[in-house]
Coordinates of C-alpha atoms and ligand atoms in Angstrom, one line a residue:
M1 CA 0.0 0.0 0.0
T2 CA 1.3 3.4 -0.9
F3 CA 0.3 6.5 1.1
S4 CA -0.7 9.6 -0.7
Q5 CA 1.0 12.9 0.1
Q6 CA -2.1 14.0 2.0
E7 CA -2.0 10.8 4.1
L8 CA 1.7 11.5 4.8
K9 CA 0.9 15.0 5.9
E10 CA -1.8 13.7 8.3
Q11 CA 0.6 11.1 9.7
V12 CA 3.3 13.7 10.4
A13 CA 0.7 16.1 11.9
K14 CA -0.2 13.4 14.4
A15 CA 3.4 12.5 15.1
A16 CA 4.1 16.2 15.8
V17 CA 1.4 16.3 18.5
D18 CA 2.8 13.1 20.1
Y19 CA 6.3 14.7 19.9
I20 CA 5.3 18.0 21.6
L21 CA 2.9 16.8 24.3
P22 CA 5.6 15.9 26.7
L23 CA 7.1 19.4 26.3
L24 CA 3.9 21.2 27.3
T25 CA 2.4 22.2 30.6
P26 CA -1.1 23.6 31.1
G27 CA 0.5 27.1 31.1
S28 CA 2.4 26.7 27.8
V29 CA 2.0 28.7 24.7
V30 CA 2.5 26.8 21.4
G31 CA 4.0 28.5 18.3
V32 CA 2.0 27.4 15.2
G33 CA 3.1 27.7 11.6
T34 CA 1.3 28.1 8.3
G35 CA 0.5 25.9 5.4
S36 CA -1.4 22.7 4.6
T37 CA 0.7 20.5 6.9
A38 CA 0.5 23.1 9.7
D39 CA -3.3 23.1 9.1
L40 CA -3.4 19.4 9.8
F41 CA -1.2 19.9 12.9
I42 CA -3.7 22.5 14.2
D43 CA -6.6 20.0 13.7
Q44 CA -4.7 17.4 15.8
L45 CA -3.5 19.9 18.4
A46 CA -7.2 20.9 19.0
K47 CA -7.8 17.4 20.5
H48 CA -5.4 18.3 23.3
K49 CA -6.6 21.7 24.4
D50 CA -6.1 20.9 28.1
A51 CA -2.4 20.3 27.6
F52 CA -1.5 24.0 26.9
R53 CA -2.8 27.5 27.5
A54 CA -2.8 29.2 24.1
A55 CA -1.1 29.5 20.7
V56 CA 0.8 32.2 18.8
A57 CA 0.1 32.0 15.0
S58 CA 2.5 32.9 12.2
S59 CA -0.4 34.0 9.9
E60 CA -4.0 35.3 9.9
R61 CA -4.9 32.0 8.2
S62 CA -3.6 29.9 11.0
A63 CA -5.0 32.2 13.7
K64 CA -8.4 31.8 12.2
R65 CA -8.1 28.0 12.1
L66 CA -6.9 27.9 15.7
T67 CA -9.8 30.2 16.8
N68 CA -12.3 28.1 15.0
H69 CA -11.1 25.2 17.1
G70 CA -11.6 27.2 20.3
I71 CA -7.9 27.6 20.9
A72 CA -6.9 31.0 22.4
V73 CA -4.5 33.0 20.1
L74 CA -2.1 35.4 21.7
D75 CA -0.3 38.4 20.2
L76 CA 3.4 37.6 20.2
N77 CA 4.0 40.7 22.3
E78 CA 2.2 39.0 25.1
V79 CA 4.6 36.0 25.1
Q80 CA 8.1 35.8 26.4
T81 CA 8.9 32.2 25.5
M82 CA 7.4 29.1 24.0
P83 CA 8.6 25.5 24.4
V84 CA 8.0 24.8 20.8
Y85 CA 7.2 26.1 17.3
V86 CA 5.8 23.7 14.8
D87 CA 5.8 24.4 11.0
G88 CA 6.2 23.0 7.6
A89 CA 8.8 23.8 5.0
D90 CA 9.2 23.9 1.2
E91 CA 12.6 22.3 1.3
I92 CA 14.8 20.9 4.1
N93 CA 18.3 19.5 3.9
A94 CA 20.3 17.2 6.1
L95 CA 21.5 20.2 8.3
L96 CA 17.8 20.9 8.9
Q97 CA 18.2 24.2 7.0
M98 CA 15.1 25.1 5.2
I99 CA 13.5 27.2 2.4
K100 CA 10.2 28.5 3.6
G101 CA 7.7 31.1 2.4
G102 CA 5.9 29.3 -0.5
G103 CA 2.7 30.3 1.4
G104 CA 4.0 33.8 1.9
A105 CA 4.1 33.8 5.7
L106 CA 7.9 33.6 6.0
T107 CA 8.5 36.8 8.0
R108 CA 6.0 36.0 10.8
E109 CA 7.2 32.4 10.8
K110 CA 10.8 33.5 11.4
I111 CA 9.8 35.9 14.1
V112 CA 7.6 33.4 16.0
A113 CA 10.2 30.7 15.6
S114 CA 12.8 33.0 17.1
V115 CA 10.9 33.2 20.4
A116 CA 10.5 29.4 20.7
E117 CA 13.0 27.1 22.4
R118 CA 12.7 24.5 19.6
F119 CA 11.6 24.5 16.0
V120 CA 9.9 21.2 15.0
C121 CA 9.7 21.0 11.2
I122 CA 7.0 18.7 9.9
A123 CA 7.0 17.6 6.3
D124 CA 6.5 14.7 3.9
E125 CA 9.5 13.2 2.3
S126 CA 9.1 15.2 -1.0
K127 CA 10.5 18.2 0.9
V128 CA 13.8 16.6 1.7
V129 CA 16.6 17.7 -0.6
A130 CA 20.4 17.3 -0.8
E131 CA 20.9 21.0 -1.6
L132 CA 18.5 23.8 -1.1
G133 CA 17.5 25.9 -4.1
A134 CA 15.3 24.1 -6.6
F135 CA 12.4 25.8 -4.9
K136 CA 12.4 29.5 -5.7
L137 CA 13.5 31.5 -2.7
P138 CA 10.7 33.8 -1.4
I139 CA 11.8 37.3 -0.3
E140 CA 9.4 39.7 1.4
V141 CA 10.3 43.2 0.3
L142 CA 9.1 46.8 1.0
P143 CA 7.1 47.9 -2.0
M144 CA 9.5 50.8 -2.8
A145 CA 12.5 48.5 -3.0
L146 CA 11.1 45.9 -5.4
Q147 CA 13.4 47.0 -8.3
S148 CA 16.5 47.8 -6.2
V149 CA 16.3 44.5 -4.4
S150 CA 15.8 42.7 -7.7
R151 CA 19.0 44.3 -9.0
Q152 CA 21.0 43.4 -5.9
V153 CA 19.7 39.8 -6.0
A154 CA 20.8 39.6 -9.7
K155 CA 24.4 40.5 -8.5
L156 CA 24.2 37.4 -6.2
G157 CA 23.2 35.2 -9.2
G158 CA 19.4 35.1 -8.7
Q159 CA 16.5 36.0 -11.0
A160 CA 13.7 37.7 -9.1
Q161 CA 10.1 37.5 -10.1
L162 CA 7.3 39.4 -8.5
R163 CA 4.6 37.1 -7.0
Q164 CA 1.5 38.2 -8.8
G165 CA -1.6 39.2 -7.0
F166 CA -0.1 38.5 -3.6
T167 CA 0.4 40.7 -0.5
T168 CA 1.7 39.3 2.8
D169 CA -0.1 39.7 6.1
N170 CA 2.3 42.6 6.7
G171 CA 1.1 44.4 3.5
N172 CA 4.2 43.7 1.4
P173 CA 5.0 42.0 -1.9
I174 CA 7.1 38.9 -2.4
L175 CA 9.9 38.2 -4.9
D176 CA 10.4 34.6 -5.8
V177 CA 14.1 34.1 -6.8
A178 CA 15.4 31.3 -9.0
G179 CA 18.9 30.5 -10.0
F180 CA 20.9 30.8 -6.7
S181 CA 23.7 28.5 -6.2
V182 CA 23.1 27.5 -2.6
A183 CA 26.3 25.6 -1.4
D184 CA 26.3 27.8 1.7
A185 CA 22.7 28.8 2.6
R186 CA 23.8 30.5 5.8
S187 CA 26.1 32.9 4.1
L188 CA 23.6 33.6 1.3
E189 CA 20.9 34.2 3.9
C190 CA 23.1 36.9 5.6
Q191 CA 23.9 38.5 2.2
I192 CA 20.2 38.7 1.3
N193 CA 19.2 40.0 4.7
D194 CA 21.8 42.8 4.3
I195 CA 20.1 44.2 1.1
P196 CA 18.2 47.4 2.0
G197 CA 14.5 46.9 1.6
V198 CA 14.5 43.2 2.3
V199 CA 12.1 42.5 5.1
C200 CA 12.9 38.8 5.4
C201 CA 14.2 36.0 3.1
G202 CA 12.9 32.4 3.1
F203 CA 16.2 30.8 4.1
F204 CA 16.0 29.4 7.6
A205 CA 19.7 28.5 7.7
K206 CA 21.2 30.7 10.4
S207 CA 18.6 29.2 12.7
P208 CA 17.7 25.8 11.3
A209 CA 15.0 23.4 12.7
T210 CA 15.9 21.7 16.0
V211 CA 14.3 18.5 14.8
A212 CA 12.5 17.4 11.6
L213 CA 9.7 14.9 11.6
I214 CA 9.5 13.5 8.0
A215 CA 6.7 11.3 6.9
T216 CA 7.9 8.6 4.5
Q217 CA 6.3 5.5 3.1
E218 CA 8.1 3.5 5.8
G219 CA 6.8 5.7 8.7
V220 CA 7.6 9.0 10.3
K221 CA 11.4 9.5 10.7
T222 CA 13.0 11.9 13.1
L223 CA 16.0 13.9 11.9
T224 CA 18.2 15.8 14.3
Ligands
LIG1 C1 4.9 27.1 5.5 O1 4.0 26.5 4.6 C2 5.9 27.6 4.7 O2 6.9 28.4 5.1 C3 6.0 26.8 3.5 O3 6.0 27.7 2.5 C4 4.7 26.1 3.5 C5 4.8 24.6 3.4 O4 3.5 24.3 3.1 P1 2.8 22.9 3.0 O5 2.8 22.3 4.4 O6 1.4 23.3 2.5 O7 3.6 22.1 2.0 O8 5.3 26.3 6.5

């Protein structure tokens, strides 16, 4: 029997809840990511509302789903620490460095993750890569800097394309960048962050995941 991608996402969502429950107390706040895998995680988390106090969401979309389940959603400014942040990825490598932001929530994802003690990445095996970069790198940019950032990105070897008809929860556009050579994602992340007008880039390499739960046809594997 072969599991579909949807079934793999459901399996890893359940595995994520099993993984985090021992880390939670009734006073804990859980950091929650964005995307189809994170949606399934929210649905599973909702079965354990007594195990934690509230959540912080990385998008309006996830906040709405959490609220619909009756889970309290806090503003990040009300929270000093969280034991765990759980989110998907578009690509993840063996160092647990990721490309994120296909869903456009990268900036809030990086901020919420930065406040959590651990980042648990949940994904199906299609997201695991030897080298990051086949997935176009999302970069959230201030509107006035679209052209200047695109030119700077070209100097680093990337071709930037404006994501059409899309605005982030922060009111900004996104550039999707192809063509980077990503042998050193950490260094490239720093170089892109340094471009004036960049709000956030989709590399999560300086701060990779703490652990990755990867759903495969042979079961959910834990990578550390
Ligand atoms: C978020 O959702 C992202 O940063 C990434 O873009 C995406 C992965 O989505 P999915 O789980 O739908 O594949 O975590």
